[in-house]
mmCIF file of C-alpha atoms in Angstrom:
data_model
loop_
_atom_site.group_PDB
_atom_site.id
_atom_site.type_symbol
_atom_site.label_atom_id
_atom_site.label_comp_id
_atom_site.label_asym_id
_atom_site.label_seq_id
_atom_site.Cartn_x
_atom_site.Cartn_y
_atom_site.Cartn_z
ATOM 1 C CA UNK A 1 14.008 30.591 8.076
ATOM 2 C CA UNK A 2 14.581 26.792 8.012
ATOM 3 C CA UNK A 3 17.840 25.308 6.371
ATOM 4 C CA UNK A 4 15.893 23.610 3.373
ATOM 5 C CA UNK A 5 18.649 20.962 2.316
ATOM 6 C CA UNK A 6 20.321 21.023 6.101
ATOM 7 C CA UNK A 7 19.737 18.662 8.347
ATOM 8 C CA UNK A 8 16.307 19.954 9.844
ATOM 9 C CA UNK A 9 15.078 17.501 11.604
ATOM 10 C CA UNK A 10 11.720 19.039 11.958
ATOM 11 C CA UNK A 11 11.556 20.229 8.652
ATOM 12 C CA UNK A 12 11.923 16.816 7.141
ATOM 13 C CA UNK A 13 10.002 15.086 9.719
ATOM 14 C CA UNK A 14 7.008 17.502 9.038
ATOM 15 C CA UNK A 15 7.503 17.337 5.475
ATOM 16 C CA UNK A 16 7.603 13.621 4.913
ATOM 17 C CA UNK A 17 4.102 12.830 4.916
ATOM 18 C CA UNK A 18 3.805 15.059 1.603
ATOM 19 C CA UNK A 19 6.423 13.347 -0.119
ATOM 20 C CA UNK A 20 5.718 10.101 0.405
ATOM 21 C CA UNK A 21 2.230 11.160 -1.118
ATOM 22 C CA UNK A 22 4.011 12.063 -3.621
ATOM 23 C CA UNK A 23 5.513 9.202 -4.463
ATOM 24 C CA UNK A 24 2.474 7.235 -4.015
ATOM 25 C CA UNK A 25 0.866 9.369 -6.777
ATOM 26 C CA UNK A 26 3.944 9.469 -9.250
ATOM 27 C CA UNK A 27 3.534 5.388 -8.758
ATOM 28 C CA UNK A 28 0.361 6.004 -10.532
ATOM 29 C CA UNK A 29 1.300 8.768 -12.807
ATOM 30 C CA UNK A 30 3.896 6.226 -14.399
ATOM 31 C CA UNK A 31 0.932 3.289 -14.136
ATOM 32 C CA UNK A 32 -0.729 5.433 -16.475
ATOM 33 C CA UNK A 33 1.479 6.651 -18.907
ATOM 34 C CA UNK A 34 3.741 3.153 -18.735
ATOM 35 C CA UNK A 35 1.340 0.613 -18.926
ATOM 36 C CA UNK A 36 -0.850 -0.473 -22.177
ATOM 37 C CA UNK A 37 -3.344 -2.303 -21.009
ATOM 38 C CA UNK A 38 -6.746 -0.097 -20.165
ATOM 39 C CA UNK A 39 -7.888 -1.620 -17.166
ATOM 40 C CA UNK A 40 -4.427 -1.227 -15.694
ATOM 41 C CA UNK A 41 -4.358 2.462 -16.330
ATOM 42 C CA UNK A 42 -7.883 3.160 -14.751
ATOM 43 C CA UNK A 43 -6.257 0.907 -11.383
ATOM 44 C CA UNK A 44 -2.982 3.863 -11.770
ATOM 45 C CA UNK A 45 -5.326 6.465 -12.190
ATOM 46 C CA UNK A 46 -7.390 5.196 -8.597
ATOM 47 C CA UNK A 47 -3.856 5.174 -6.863
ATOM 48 C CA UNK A 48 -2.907 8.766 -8.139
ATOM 49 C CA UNK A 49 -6.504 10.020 -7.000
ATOM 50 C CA UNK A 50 -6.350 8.264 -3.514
ATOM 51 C CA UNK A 51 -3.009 9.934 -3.193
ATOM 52 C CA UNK A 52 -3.737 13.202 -3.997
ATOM 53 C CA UNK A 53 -7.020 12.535 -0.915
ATOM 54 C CA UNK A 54 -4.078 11.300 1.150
ATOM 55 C CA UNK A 55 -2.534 14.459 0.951
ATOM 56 C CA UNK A 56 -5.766 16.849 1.977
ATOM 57 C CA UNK A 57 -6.740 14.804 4.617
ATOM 58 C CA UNK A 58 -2.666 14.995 5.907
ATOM 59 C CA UNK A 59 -3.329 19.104 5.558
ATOM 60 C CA UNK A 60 -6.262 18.644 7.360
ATOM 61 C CA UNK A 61 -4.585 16.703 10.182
ATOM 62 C CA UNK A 62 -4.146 18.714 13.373
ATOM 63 C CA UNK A 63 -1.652 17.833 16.473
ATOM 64 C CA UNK A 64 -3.533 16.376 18.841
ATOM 65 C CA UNK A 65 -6.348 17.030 17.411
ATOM 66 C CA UNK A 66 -9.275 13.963 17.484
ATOM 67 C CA UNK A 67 -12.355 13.254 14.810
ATOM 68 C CA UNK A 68 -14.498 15.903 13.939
ATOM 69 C CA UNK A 69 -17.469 14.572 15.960
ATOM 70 C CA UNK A 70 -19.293 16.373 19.036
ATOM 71 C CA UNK A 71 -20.799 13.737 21.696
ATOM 72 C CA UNK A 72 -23.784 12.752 21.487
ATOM 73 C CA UNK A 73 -25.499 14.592 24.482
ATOM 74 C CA UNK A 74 -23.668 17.973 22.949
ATOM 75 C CA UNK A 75 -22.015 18.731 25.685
ATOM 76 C CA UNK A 76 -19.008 20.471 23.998
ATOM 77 C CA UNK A 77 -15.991 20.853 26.023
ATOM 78 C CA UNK A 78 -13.815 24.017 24.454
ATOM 79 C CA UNK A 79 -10.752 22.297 25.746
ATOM 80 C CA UNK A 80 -10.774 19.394 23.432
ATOM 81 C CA UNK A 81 -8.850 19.942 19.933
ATOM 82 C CA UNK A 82 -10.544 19.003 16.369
ATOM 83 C CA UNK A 83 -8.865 17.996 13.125
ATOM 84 C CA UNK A 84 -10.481 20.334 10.346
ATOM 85 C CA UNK A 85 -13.040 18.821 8.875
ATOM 86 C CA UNK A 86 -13.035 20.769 5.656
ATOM 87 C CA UNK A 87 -10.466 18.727 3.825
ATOM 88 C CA UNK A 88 -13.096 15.688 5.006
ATOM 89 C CA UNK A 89 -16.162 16.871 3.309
ATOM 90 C CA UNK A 90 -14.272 17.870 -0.042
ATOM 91 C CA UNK A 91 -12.742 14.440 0.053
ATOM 92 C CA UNK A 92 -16.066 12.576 0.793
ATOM 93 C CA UNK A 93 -17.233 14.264 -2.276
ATOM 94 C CA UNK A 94 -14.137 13.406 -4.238
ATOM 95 C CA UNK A 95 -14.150 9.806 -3.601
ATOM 96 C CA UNK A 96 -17.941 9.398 -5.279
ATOM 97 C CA UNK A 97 -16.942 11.216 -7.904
ATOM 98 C CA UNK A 98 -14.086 9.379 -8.492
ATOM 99 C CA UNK A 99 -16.026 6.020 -8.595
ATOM 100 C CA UNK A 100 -18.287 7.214 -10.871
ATOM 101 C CA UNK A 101 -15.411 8.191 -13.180
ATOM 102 C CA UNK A 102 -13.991 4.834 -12.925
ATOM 103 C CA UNK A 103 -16.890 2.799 -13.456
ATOM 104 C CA UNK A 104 -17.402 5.133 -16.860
ATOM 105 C CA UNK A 105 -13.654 4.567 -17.862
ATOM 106 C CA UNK A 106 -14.649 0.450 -17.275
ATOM 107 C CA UNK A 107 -17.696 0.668 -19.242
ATOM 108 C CA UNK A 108 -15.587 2.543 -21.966
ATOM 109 C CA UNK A 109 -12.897 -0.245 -21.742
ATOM 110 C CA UNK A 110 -15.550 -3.033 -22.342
ATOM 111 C CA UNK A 111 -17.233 -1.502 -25.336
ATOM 112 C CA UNK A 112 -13.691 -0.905 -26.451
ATOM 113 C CA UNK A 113 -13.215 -4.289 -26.230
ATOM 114 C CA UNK A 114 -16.659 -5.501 -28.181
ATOM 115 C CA UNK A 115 -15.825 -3.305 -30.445
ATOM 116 C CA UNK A 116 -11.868 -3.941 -31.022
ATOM 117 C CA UNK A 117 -11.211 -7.621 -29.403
ATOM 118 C CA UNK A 118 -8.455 -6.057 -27.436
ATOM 119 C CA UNK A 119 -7.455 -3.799 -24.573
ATOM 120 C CA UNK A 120 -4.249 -3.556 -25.246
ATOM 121 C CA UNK A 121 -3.387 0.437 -26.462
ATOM 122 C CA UNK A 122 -0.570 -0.727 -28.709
ATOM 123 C CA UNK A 123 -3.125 -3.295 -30.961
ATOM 124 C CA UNK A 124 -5.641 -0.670 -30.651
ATOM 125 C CA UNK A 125 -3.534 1.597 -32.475
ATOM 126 C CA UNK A 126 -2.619 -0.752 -34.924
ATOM 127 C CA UNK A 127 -6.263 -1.802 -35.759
ATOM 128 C CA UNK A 128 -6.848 1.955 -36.349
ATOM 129 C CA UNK A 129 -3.888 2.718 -38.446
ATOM 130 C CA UNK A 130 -4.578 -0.673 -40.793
ATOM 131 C CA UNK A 131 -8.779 0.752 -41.481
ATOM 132 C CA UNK A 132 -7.095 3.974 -42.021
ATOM 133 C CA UNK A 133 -5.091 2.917 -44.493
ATOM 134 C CA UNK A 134 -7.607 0.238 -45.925
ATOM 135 C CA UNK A 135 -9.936 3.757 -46.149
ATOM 136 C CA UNK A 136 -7.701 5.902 -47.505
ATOM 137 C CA UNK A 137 -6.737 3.288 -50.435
ATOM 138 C CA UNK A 138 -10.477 2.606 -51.409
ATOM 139 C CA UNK A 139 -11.511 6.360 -51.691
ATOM 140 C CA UNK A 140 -8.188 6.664 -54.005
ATOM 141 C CA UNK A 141 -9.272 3.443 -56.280
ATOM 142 C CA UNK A 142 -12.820 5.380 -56.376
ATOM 143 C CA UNK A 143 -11.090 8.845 -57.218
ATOM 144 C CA UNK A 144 -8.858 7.744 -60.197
ATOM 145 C CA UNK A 145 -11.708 5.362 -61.126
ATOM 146 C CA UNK A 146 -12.125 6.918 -64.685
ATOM 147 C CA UNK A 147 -15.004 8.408 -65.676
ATOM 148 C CA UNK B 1 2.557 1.883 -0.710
ATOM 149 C CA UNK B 2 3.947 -1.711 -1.502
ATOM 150 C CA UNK B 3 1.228 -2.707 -3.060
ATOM 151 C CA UNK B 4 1.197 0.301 -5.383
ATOM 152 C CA UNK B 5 4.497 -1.374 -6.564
ATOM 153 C CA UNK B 6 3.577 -4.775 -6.822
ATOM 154 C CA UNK B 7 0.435 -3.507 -9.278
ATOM 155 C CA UNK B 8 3.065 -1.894 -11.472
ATOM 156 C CA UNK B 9 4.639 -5.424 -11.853
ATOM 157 C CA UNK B 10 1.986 -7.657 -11.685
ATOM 158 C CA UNK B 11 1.041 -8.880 -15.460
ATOM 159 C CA UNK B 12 -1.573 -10.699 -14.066
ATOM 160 C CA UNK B 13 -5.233 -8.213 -14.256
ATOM 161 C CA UNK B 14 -7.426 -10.335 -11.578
ATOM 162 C CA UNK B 15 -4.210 -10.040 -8.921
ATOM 163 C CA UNK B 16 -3.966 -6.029 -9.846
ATOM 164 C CA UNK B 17 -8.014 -5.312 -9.408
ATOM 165 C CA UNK B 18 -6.901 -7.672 -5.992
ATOM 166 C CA UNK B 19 -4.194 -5.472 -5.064
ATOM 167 C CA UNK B 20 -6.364 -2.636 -5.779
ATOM 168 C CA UNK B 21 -8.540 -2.930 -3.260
ATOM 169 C CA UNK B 22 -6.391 -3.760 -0.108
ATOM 170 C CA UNK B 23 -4.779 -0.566 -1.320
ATOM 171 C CA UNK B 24 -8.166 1.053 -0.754
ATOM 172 C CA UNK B 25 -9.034 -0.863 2.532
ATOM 173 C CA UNK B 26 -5.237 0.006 4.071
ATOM 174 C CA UNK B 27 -5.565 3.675 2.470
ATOM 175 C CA UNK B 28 -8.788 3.646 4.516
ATOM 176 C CA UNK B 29 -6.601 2.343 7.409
ATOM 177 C CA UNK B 30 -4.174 5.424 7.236
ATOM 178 C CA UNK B 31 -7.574 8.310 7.199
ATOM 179 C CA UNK B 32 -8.726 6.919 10.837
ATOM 180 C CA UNK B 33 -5.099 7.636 11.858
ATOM 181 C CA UNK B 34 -5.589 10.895 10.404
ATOM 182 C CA UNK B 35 -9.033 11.852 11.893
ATOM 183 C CA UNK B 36 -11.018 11.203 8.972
ATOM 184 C CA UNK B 37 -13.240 8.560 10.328
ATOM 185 C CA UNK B 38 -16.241 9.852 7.441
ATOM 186 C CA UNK B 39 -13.113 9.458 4.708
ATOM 187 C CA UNK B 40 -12.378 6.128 5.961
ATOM 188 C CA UNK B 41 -15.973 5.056 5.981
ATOM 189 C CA UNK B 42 -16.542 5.625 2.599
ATOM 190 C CA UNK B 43 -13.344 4.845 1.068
ATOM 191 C CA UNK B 44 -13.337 1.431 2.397
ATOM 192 C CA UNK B 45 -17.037 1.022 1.279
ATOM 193 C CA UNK B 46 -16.497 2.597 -2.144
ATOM 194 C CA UNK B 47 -12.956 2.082 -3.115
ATOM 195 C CA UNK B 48 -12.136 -1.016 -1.418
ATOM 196 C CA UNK B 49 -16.134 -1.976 -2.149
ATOM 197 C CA UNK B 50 -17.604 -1.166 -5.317
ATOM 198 C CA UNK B 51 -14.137 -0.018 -7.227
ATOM 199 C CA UNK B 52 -13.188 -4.187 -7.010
ATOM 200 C CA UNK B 53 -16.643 -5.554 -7.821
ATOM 201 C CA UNK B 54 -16.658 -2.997 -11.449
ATOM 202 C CA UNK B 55 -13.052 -4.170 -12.149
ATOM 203 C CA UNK B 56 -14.332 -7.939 -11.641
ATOM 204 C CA UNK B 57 -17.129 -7.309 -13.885
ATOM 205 C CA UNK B 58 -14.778 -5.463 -15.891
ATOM 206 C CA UNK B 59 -12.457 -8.168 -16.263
ATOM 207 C CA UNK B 60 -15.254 -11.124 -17.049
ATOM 208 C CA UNK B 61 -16.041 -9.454 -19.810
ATOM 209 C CA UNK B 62 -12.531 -8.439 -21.117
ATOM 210 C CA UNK B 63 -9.446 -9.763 -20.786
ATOM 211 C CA UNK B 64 -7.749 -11.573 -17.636
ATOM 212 C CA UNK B 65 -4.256 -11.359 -18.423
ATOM 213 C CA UNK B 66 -1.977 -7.942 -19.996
ATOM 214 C CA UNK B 67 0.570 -8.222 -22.439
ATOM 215 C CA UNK B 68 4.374 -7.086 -21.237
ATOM 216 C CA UNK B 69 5.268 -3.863 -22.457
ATOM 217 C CA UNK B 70 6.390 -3.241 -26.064
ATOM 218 C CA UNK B 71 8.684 -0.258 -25.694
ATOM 219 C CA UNK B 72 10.956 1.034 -23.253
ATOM 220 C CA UNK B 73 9.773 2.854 -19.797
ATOM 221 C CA UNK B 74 12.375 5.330 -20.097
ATOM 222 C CA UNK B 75 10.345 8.472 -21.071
ATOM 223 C CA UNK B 76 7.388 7.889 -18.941
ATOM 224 C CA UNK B 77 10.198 7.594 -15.640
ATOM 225 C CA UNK B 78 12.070 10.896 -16.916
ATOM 226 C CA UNK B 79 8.357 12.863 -17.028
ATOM 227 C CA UNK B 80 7.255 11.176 -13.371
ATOM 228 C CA UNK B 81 10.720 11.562 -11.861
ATOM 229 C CA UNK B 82 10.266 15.489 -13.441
ATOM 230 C CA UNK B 83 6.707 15.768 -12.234
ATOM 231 C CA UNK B 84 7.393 14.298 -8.813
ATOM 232 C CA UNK B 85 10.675 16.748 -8.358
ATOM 233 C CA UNK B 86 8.521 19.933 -9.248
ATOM 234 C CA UNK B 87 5.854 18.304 -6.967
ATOM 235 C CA UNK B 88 8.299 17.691 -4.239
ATOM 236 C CA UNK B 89 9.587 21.683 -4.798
ATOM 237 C CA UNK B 90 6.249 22.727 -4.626
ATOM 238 C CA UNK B 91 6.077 21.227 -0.480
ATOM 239 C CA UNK B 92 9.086 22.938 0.615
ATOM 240 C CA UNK B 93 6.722 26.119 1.472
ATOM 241 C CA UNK B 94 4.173 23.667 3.107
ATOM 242 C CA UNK B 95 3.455 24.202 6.921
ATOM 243 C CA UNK B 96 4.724 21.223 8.838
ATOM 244 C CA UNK B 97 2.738 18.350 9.414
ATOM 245 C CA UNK B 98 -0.107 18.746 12.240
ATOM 246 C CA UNK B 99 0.677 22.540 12.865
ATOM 247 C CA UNK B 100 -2.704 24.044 13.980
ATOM 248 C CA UNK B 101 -1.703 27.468 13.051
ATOM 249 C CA UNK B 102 -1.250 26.220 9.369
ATOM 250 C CA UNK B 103 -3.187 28.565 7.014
ATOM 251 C CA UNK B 104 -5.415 25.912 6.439
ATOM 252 C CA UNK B 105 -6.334 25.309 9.989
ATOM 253 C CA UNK B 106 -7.046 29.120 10.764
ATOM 254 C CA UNK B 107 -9.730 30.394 8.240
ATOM 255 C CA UNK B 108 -13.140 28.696 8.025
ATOM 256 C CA UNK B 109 -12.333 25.439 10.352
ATOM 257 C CA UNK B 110 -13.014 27.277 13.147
ATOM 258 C CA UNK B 111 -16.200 28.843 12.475
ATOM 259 C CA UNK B 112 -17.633 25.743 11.213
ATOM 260 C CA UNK B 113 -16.565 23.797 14.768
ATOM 261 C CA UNK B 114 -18.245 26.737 17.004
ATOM 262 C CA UNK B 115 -20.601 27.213 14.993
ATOM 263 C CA UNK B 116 -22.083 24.197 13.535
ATOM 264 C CA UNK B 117 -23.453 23.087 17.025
ATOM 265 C CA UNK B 118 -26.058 26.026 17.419
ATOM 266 C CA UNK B 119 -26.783 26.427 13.634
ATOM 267 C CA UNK B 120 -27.055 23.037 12.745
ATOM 268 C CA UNK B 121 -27.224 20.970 15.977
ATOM 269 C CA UNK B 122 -25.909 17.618 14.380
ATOM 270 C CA UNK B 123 -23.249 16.026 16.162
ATOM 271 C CA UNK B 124 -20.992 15.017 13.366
ATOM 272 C CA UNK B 125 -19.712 18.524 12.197
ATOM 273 C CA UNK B 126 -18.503 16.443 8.579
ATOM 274 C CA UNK B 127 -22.399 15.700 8.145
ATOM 275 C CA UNK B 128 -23.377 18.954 8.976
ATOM 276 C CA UNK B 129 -21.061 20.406 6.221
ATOM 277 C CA UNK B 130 -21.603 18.526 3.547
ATOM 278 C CA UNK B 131 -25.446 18.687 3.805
ATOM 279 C CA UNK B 132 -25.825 21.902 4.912
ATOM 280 C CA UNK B 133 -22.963 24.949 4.497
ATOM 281 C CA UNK B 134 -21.772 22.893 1.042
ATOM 282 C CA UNK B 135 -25.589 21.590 0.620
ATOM 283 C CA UNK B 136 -25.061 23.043 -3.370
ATOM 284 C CA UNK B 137 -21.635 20.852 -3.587
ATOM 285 C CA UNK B 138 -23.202 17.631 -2.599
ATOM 286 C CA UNK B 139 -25.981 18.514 -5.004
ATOM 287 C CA UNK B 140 -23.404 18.827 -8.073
ATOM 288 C CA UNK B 141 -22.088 15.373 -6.862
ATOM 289 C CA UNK B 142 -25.309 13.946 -7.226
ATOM 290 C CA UNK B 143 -25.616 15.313 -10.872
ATOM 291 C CA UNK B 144 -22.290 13.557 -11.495
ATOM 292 C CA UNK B 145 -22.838 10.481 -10.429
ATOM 293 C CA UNK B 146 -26.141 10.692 -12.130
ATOM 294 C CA UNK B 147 -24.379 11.393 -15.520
ATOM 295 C CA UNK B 148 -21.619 8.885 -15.378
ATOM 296 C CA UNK B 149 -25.069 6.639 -14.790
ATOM 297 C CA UNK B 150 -26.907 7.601 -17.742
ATOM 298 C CA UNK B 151 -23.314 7.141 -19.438
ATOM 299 C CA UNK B 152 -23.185 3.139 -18.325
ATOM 300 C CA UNK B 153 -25.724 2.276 -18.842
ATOM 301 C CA UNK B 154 -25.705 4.039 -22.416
ATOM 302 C CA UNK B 155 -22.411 2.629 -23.051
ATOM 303 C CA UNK B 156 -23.401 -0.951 -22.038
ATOM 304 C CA UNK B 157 -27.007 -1.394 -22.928
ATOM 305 C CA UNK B 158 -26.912 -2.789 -26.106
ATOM 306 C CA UNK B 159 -24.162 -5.497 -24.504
ATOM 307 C CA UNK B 160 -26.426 -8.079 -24.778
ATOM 308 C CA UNK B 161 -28.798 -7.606 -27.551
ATOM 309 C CA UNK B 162 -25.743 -7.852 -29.685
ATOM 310 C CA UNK B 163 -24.201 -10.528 -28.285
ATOM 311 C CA UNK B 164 -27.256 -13.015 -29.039
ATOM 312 C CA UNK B 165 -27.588 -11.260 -32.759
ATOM 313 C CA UNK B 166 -23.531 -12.501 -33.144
ATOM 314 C CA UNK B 167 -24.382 -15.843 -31.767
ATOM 315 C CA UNK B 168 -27.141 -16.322 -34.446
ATOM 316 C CA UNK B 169 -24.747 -15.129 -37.356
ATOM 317 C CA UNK B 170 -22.493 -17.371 -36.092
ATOM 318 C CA UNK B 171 -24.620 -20.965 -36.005
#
C-alpha cells in the first residue's frame, strides 16, 4: 500500500487535483458562512457548486483518453481511448439546475430587499428583532389592558 | 482559483458578479482540458452567461456596494479549515488521477461507449446519454427549472405594480 504522509510522488501528484478542488470549494464554503451580504453568498455558493463539478469531471478524466465524441462518418476505431462520459451528463444536468437555483436565491434577495431596504444579514436581523419586540410589547399593553 | 480569492475580498458587488463570471469562463477553460467539451459548452454559456446577466439585474435593483464585516471570521475559518481536513481525509482512498481502471471508469462507461453507437447511432455519446439512457433525468431537470420559473416570476411579479402604487403615496 502507498506511504500516505511519505513522500509518494505519485500519490500526491494523482491526488492533487482533488485537493485543490477542495480548496476551491472551502473558498466558497467560508464565502457563505463569512460574508453578510446576500448576493455575495449566492456568488460563494456558485464557486462551491462549480467546484464540487470540477471534481466529477476530474473522476471522470481518463489518461489519454480524448472527448467523448465518435466521428462523424462512425467509423469507430477500438484503439482510440474515451474519457467517461457519465460524470459529463450528470454535470450538464447539474449546472441548469444550479442556475435555476441561483436565479431563485436572486429573486429572493430582491424581494428581500423591497421588502427590508437592505441585504445586509446583520440589519436584517436587527429589523426582525426590533418588530418582534415592538409586537410582543403591544399584545402585552392589550393583555393587561383592564377590563 | 485567484479569483475565488479576490471575490472573498472584494467589498465592491458589481467587481464580485465580474469576477464571477471569468471564474465561470476559466472553470469552463479547465473542463476542455479535462474532456468535457459538453461541460464546457454549457458552463461558459450558463455560468459565465446567464449567472452574470441575473447578478447585474440583481444588483440594479439592490444594492451596489457590501458593508465590511461586523464580527470576527474566526469560527467560520475553524468549521472550513475542519470541513476541508475531513474532505481532504476523505481523498486519501481516491484512485489516482486519470487511472482507467478506477472504479469509476470500469462499470457502466464502457457499455455506454460500445454500445451507444448501434443503439442510439448519435455521434456524441454525452447527447446520446442524457436524452436517451437518462431520458427520465433530463425530464426531472426540466421540471426544475420549470419550478424555480414559476417561483420568479411569482416572487417578482408584483415588482412593479408596487413600485408605481409607492410613487403615488409618495407625491
Amino acid at each position: 500500500m502507498v506511504k500516505e504522509f511519505g513522500l509518494d510522488w505519485t500519490f500526491v501528484i494523482g491526488h492533487l487535483n482533488y485537493w485543490l478542488f477542495i480548496i476551491l470549494m472551502m473558498t466558497g464554503l467560508y464565502i457563505v458562512v463569512a460574508k453578510g451580504n446576500l448576493v455575495k453568498k449566492i456568488v460563494g455558493l456558485n464557486i462551491f457548486q462549480t467546484a464540487v463539478f470540477m471534481l466529477y469531471i476530474s473522476v471522470g478524466k481518463v489518461k489519454g483518453g480524448t472527448a467523448p465524441i465518435f466521428p462523424v462518418d462512425m467509423n469507430i476505431d477500438p484503439d482510440v481511448l474515451y474519457s467517461n462520459p457519465l460524470p459529463h451528463v450528470l454535470i450538464l444536468t447539474a449546472i441548469v439546475v444550479g442556475v435555476a437555483t441561483t436565479s431563485l436565491g436572486l429573486a429572493l434577495a430582491v424581494r428581500i430587499r423591497e421588502e427590508y431596504g437592505t441585504i445586509e444579514e446583520d440589519s436584517i436581523q436587527k429589523i426582525d428583532r426590533d418588530t418582534c419586540l415592538q409586537d410582543a410589547n403591544l399584545h402585552s399593553e392589550v393583555a393587561s389592558e383592564p377590563r | 482559483m485567484l479569483t475565488a480569492l479576490a471575490v472573498v475580498r472584494a467589498q465592491s458587488l458589481f467587481a464580485t458578479a465580474m469576477l464571477s463570471g471569468a471564474f465561470s469562463l476559466l472553470s469552463a477553460l479547465l473542463f476542455v482540458t479535462l474532456d468535457a467539451v459538453d461541460v464546457a459548452f454549457t458552463e461558459a454559456a450558463v455560468g459565465a452567461g446567464i449567472s452574470t446577466v441575473l447578478m447585474l439585474g440583481t444588483l440594479a435593483l439592490t444594492a451596489r456596494f457590501e458593508r465590511p464585516a461586523t464580527h470576527s471570521p474566526v469560527i467560520p475559518l475553524f468549521v472550513v479549515f475542519v470541513t476541508g481536513a475531513a474532505l481532504i481525509y476523505g481523498t486519501l482512498d481516491m484512485p489516482n488521477f486519470g487511472d482507467p481502471n478506477a472504479p469509476a471508469q470500469v462499470h457502466l462507461a464502457p457499455d455506454f461507449i460500445q454500445n451507444s453507437p448501434h443503439e442510439i447511432d448519435v455521434p456524441n455519446i454525452v447527447t446520446a446519454i442524457l436524452a436517451s439512457y437518462r431520458g427520465f433525468d433530463t425530464l426531472g431537470e426540466v421540471a426544475v427549472v420549470f419550478t424555480a420559473g414559476v417561483g420568479v416570476l411569482l416572487l417578482l411579479s408584483g415588482l412593479r405594480h408596487r413600485r408605481r402604487r409607492q410613487g403615488k403615496e409618495d407625491s
